[in-house]
Amino acid sequence: EIIAGEWRQGKLWDIDYICRCSNECSDFWCDPPPELMYERRAVISPVANIYDTFRAREIDLSYQAEKYYPVIVLYEYKSLYKIKDFEDDKGWVLKSDVEDIQTVVVKSDHCKAYTGPSFRTVTLFSVGKGVSFKVLKREGNWIHVEHSDGDSGWIEERFLW
């Protein structure tokens, strides 16, 4: 149930959403109603804490996300975003830890980065599931990416989220 909110630029901002379900919620709120828009953002801090719960007297750290880790913002509350990631894990993150930048994360167990947008080019490095990159350029079904450590290369889109 949305009890307060403000519409700006076609999106609902500064909402107060209170769960009214009969389930015993393990979180402060259940999933948001479908009328709220989802936005893709990315971690900009070297490391961001993702909290499972964020109540006045209870803060449970769920996991940490590295720079460029992409998330979907489900909704926001005060200084927090309720987010989900590529594995559909949900949690809370501070708004100051994320921004609207294009990033991707490796969703397959293993993939390679190449010098150009083709399997016929030289392999630069291999990466595993969960490694995040900033998007530099797109060409066909290839994405030129850069890791927070400065390594860059081309990865085929089907390996990324």
mmCIF file of C-alpha atoms in Angstrom:
data_model
loop_
_atom_site.group_PDB
_atom_site.id
_atom_site.type_symbol
_atom_site.label_atom_id
_atom_site.label_comp_id
_atom_site.label_asym_id
_atom_site.label_seq_id
_atom_site.Cartn_x
_atom_site.Cartn_y
_atom_site.Cartn_z
ATOM 1 C CA GLU A 1 0.000 0.000 0.000
ATOM 2 C CA ILE A 2 1.466 3.343 -1.033
ATOM 3 C CA ILE A 3 0.728 5.856 1.699
ATOM 4 C CA ALA A 4 2.604 8.852 0.320
ATOM 5 C CA GLY A 5 4.527 9.738 -2.784
ATOM 6 C CA GLU A 6 5.511 12.418 -5.231
ATOM 7 C CA TRP A 7 5.450 12.099 -9.024
ATOM 8 C CA ARG A 8 8.439 13.633 -10.830
ATOM 9 C CA GLN A 9 9.503 13.017 -14.425
ATOM 10 C CA GLY A 10 6.951 10.231 -14.808
ATOM 11 C CA LYS A 11 8.264 8.257 -11.831
ATOM 12 C CA LEU A 12 7.112 7.893 -8.257
ATOM 13 C CA TRP A 13 9.742 9.296 -5.884
ATOM 14 C CA ASP A 14 10.079 9.618 -2.123
ATOM 15 C CA ILE A 15 7.508 6.941 -1.479
ATOM 16 C CA ASP A 16 6.349 5.498 1.762
ATOM 17 C CA TYR A 17 5.330 1.939 0.988
ATOM 18 C CA ILE A 18 4.098 -0.267 3.789
ATOM 19 C CA CYS A 19 3.557 -3.982 3.457
ATOM 20 C CA ARG A 20 0.004 -4.967 4.292
ATOM 21 C CA CYS A 21 0.267 -8.634 3.342
ATOM 22 C CA SER A 22 -0.691 -11.459 5.647
ATOM 23 C CA ASN A 23 2.703 -13.149 5.168
ATOM 24 C CA GLU A 24 5.286 -12.844 7.860
ATOM 25 C CA CYS A 25 7.677 -10.708 5.834
ATOM 26 C CA SER A 26 11.380 -11.326 6.301
ATOM 27 C CA ASP A 27 12.024 -7.828 5.038
ATOM 28 C CA PHE A 28 10.818 -4.383 5.985
ATOM 29 C CA TRP A 29 8.530 -4.504 2.941
ATOM 30 C CA CYS A 30 7.416 -7.086 0.444
ATOM 31 C CA ASP A 31 8.008 -6.533 -3.255
ATOM 32 C CA PRO A 32 6.759 -3.185 -4.536
ATOM 33 C CA PRO A 33 3.513 -2.871 -6.443
ATOM 34 C CA PRO A 34 3.876 -3.299 -10.237
ATOM 35 C CA GLU A 35 3.023 0.343 -10.975
ATOM 36 C CA LEU A 36 6.402 1.467 -9.632
ATOM 37 C CA MET A 37 9.069 1.861 -12.335
ATOM 38 C CA TYR A 38 12.309 -0.073 -12.180
ATOM 39 C CA GLU A 39 15.592 1.643 -13.043
ATOM 40 C CA ARG A 40 18.999 0.157 -13.688
ATOM 41 C CA ARG A 41 21.873 1.662 -11.679
ATOM 42 C CA ALA A 42 25.405 0.611 -10.744
ATOM 43 C CA VAL A 43 27.663 0.694 -7.714
ATOM 44 C CA ILE A 44 30.099 3.613 -7.915
ATOM 45 C CA SER A 45 31.861 3.083 -4.564
ATOM 46 C CA PRO A 46 34.856 0.729 -4.405
ATOM 47 C CA VAL A 47 32.594 -1.546 -2.312
ATOM 48 C CA ALA A 48 28.912 -1.115 -1.393
ATOM 49 C CA ASN A 49 27.175 -2.908 1.453
ATOM 50 C CA ILE A 50 23.913 -4.606 0.476
ATOM 51 C CA TYR A 51 21.668 -5.095 3.479
ATOM 52 C CA ASP A 52 19.044 -7.802 3.850
ATOM 53 C CA THR A 53 17.041 -5.777 6.334
ATOM 54 C CA PHE A 54 17.292 -2.140 7.278
ATOM 55 C CA ARG A 55 15.155 -1.395 10.300
ATOM 56 C CA ALA A 56 15.743 1.208 12.984
ATOM 57 C CA ARG A 57 17.317 -1.277 15.400
ATOM 58 C CA GLU A 58 18.283 -4.077 13.042
ATOM 59 C CA ILE A 59 20.757 -3.967 10.161
ATOM 60 C CA ASP A 60 21.728 -7.256 8.531
ATOM 61 C CA LEU A 61 24.522 -7.216 5.964
ATOM 62 C CA SER A 62 23.658 -9.594 3.116
ATOM 63 C CA TYR A 63 26.655 -9.160 0.788
ATOM 64 C CA GLN A 64 29.066 -6.609 -0.621
ATOM 65 C CA ALA A 65 29.098 -5.446 -4.235
ATOM 66 C CA GLU A 66 32.171 -4.108 -6.012
ATOM 67 C CA LYS A 67 32.406 -1.048 -8.227
ATOM 68 C CA TYR A 68 30.321 -1.240 -11.448
ATOM 69 C CA TYR A 69 28.038 -3.968 -10.036
ATOM 70 C CA PRO A 70 24.695 -3.409 -11.824
ATOM 71 C CA VAL A 71 21.401 -3.454 -9.920
ATOM 72 C CA ILE A 72 17.746 -2.798 -10.615
ATOM 73 C CA VAL A 73 16.177 -0.215 -8.318
ATOM 74 C CA LEU A 74 12.786 -1.514 -7.240
ATOM 75 C CA TYR A 75 11.932 1.570 -5.207
ATOM 76 C CA GLU A 76 13.447 4.085 -2.876
ATOM 77 C CA TYR A 77 12.910 5.105 0.701
ATOM 78 C CA LYS A 78 14.656 8.119 2.244
ATOM 79 C CA SER A 79 18.422 7.560 1.729
ATOM 80 C CA LEU A 80 18.032 3.946 0.553
ATOM 81 C CA TYR A 81 17.202 1.970 -2.584
ATOM 82 C CA LYS A 82 15.550 -1.437 -2.515
ATOM 83 C CA ILE A 83 17.404 -3.306 -5.270
ATOM 84 C CA LYS A 84 17.723 -6.674 -6.996
ATOM 85 C CA ASP A 85 20.682 -8.051 -8.900
ATOM 86 C CA PHE A 86 21.296 -10.404 -11.827
ATOM 87 C CA GLU A 87 20.675 -13.447 -9.621
ATOM 88 C CA ASP A 88 17.398 -11.938 -8.400
ATOM 89 C CA ASP A 89 18.851 -11.381 -4.914
ATOM 90 C CA LYS A 90 17.213 -8.396 -3.197
ATOM 91 C CA GLY A 91 18.457 -5.970 -0.597
ATOM 92 C CA TRP A 92 18.948 -2.379 0.481
ATOM 93 C CA VAL A 93 21.791 -0.075 -0.580
ATOM 94 C CA LEU A 94 22.592 3.534 0.233
ATOM 95 C CA LYS A 95 21.648 5.889 -2.612
ATOM 96 C CA SER A 96 25.078 7.508 -2.360
ATOM 97 C CA ASP A 97 26.704 4.168 -3.344
ATOM 98 C CA VAL A 98 24.989 3.901 -6.750
ATOM 99 C CA GLU A 99 24.580 6.011 -9.896
ATOM 100 C CA ASP A 100 22.965 5.858 -13.305
ATOM 101 C CA ILE A 101 25.861 4.517 -15.410
ATOM 102 C CA GLN A 102 25.961 1.702 -17.967
ATOM 103 C CA THR A 103 27.525 -1.416 -16.512
ATOM 104 C CA VAL A 104 27.307 -5.180 -16.969
ATOM 105 C CA VAL A 105 28.111 -8.271 -14.920
ATOM 106 C CA VAL A 106 29.256 -11.687 -16.133
ATOM 107 C CA LYS A 107 26.356 -14.124 -15.752
ATOM 108 C CA SER A 108 28.077 -17.281 -17.048
ATOM 109 C CA ASP A 109 30.573 -19.365 -15.089
ATOM 110 C CA HIS A 110 33.387 -18.458 -17.461
ATOM 111 C CA CYS A 111 33.985 -16.117 -20.393
ATOM 112 C CA LYS A 112 36.867 -14.447 -22.211
ATOM 113 C CA ALA A 113 37.607 -10.843 -23.109
ATOM 114 C CA TYR A 114 39.143 -10.185 -26.519
ATOM 115 C CA THR A 115 41.134 -7.393 -28.187
ATOM 116 C CA GLY A 116 38.276 -6.748 -30.607
ATOM 117 C CA PRO A 117 34.607 -7.586 -31.212
ATOM 118 C CA SER A 118 35.279 -11.083 -32.593
ATOM 119 C CA PHE A 119 36.299 -14.554 -31.383
ATOM 120 C CA ARG A 120 39.046 -14.387 -34.032
ATOM 121 C CA THR A 121 40.967 -11.721 -32.101
ATOM 122 C CA VAL A 122 43.472 -12.302 -29.293
ATOM 123 C CA THR A 123 42.195 -13.341 -25.855
ATOM 124 C CA LEU A 124 43.183 -10.757 -23.227
ATOM 125 C CA PHE A 125 41.865 -12.363 -20.050
ATOM 126 C CA SER A 126 39.242 -14.738 -18.650
ATOM 127 C CA VAL A 127 36.639 -13.851 -16.047
ATOM 128 C CA GLY A 128 34.073 -15.699 -13.986
ATOM 129 C CA LYS A 129 30.528 -15.166 -12.846
ATOM 130 C CA GLY A 130 29.837 -11.981 -10.890
ATOM 131 C CA VAL A 131 32.661 -9.827 -12.294
ATOM 132 C CA SER A 132 31.384 -6.323 -13.141
ATOM 133 C CA PHE A 133 32.454 -3.908 -15.863
ATOM 134 C CA LYS A 134 31.698 -0.397 -17.076
ATOM 135 C CA VAL A 135 30.352 -0.318 -20.648
ATOM 136 C CA LEU A 136 32.584 1.684 -22.991
ATOM 137 C CA LYS A 137 31.049 0.853 -26.383
ATOM 138 C CA ARG A 138 28.687 -1.537 -28.144
ATOM 139 C CA GLU A 139 29.240 -3.061 -31.558
ATOM 140 C CA GLY A 140 26.738 -5.626 -32.784
ATOM 141 C CA ASN A 141 26.407 -8.291 -30.106
ATOM 142 C CA TRP A 142 29.758 -7.330 -28.535
ATOM 143 C CA ILE A 143 30.382 -4.945 -25.646
ATOM 144 C CA HIS A 144 33.667 -3.154 -24.984
ATOM 145 C CA VAL A 145 34.065 -3.182 -21.196
ATOM 146 C CA GLU A 146 36.430 -1.851 -18.559
ATOM 147 C CA HIS A 147 36.993 -3.316 -15.102
ATOM 148 C CA SER A 148 37.591 -1.072 -12.070
ATOM 149 C CA ASP A 149 41.264 -2.156 -12.124
ATOM 150 C CA GLY A 150 41.654 -0.708 -15.640
ATOM 151 C CA ASP A 151 41.615 -3.952 -17.646
ATOM 152 C CA SER A 152 39.449 -3.651 -20.754
ATOM 153 C CA GLY A 153 38.355 -5.891 -23.596
ATOM 154 C CA TRP A 154 35.446 -7.057 -25.717
ATOM 155 C CA ILE A 155 32.950 -9.618 -24.382
ATOM 156 C CA GLU A 156 30.043 -11.131 -26.288
ATOM 157 C CA GLU A 157 26.726 -9.864 -24.936
ATOM 158 C CA ARG A 158 25.229 -13.320 -24.286
ATOM 159 C CA PHE A 159 27.649 -13.793 -21.360
ATOM 160 C CA LEU A 160 26.546 -10.554 -19.660
ATOM 161 C CA TRP A 161 23.582 -9.111 -17.741
#
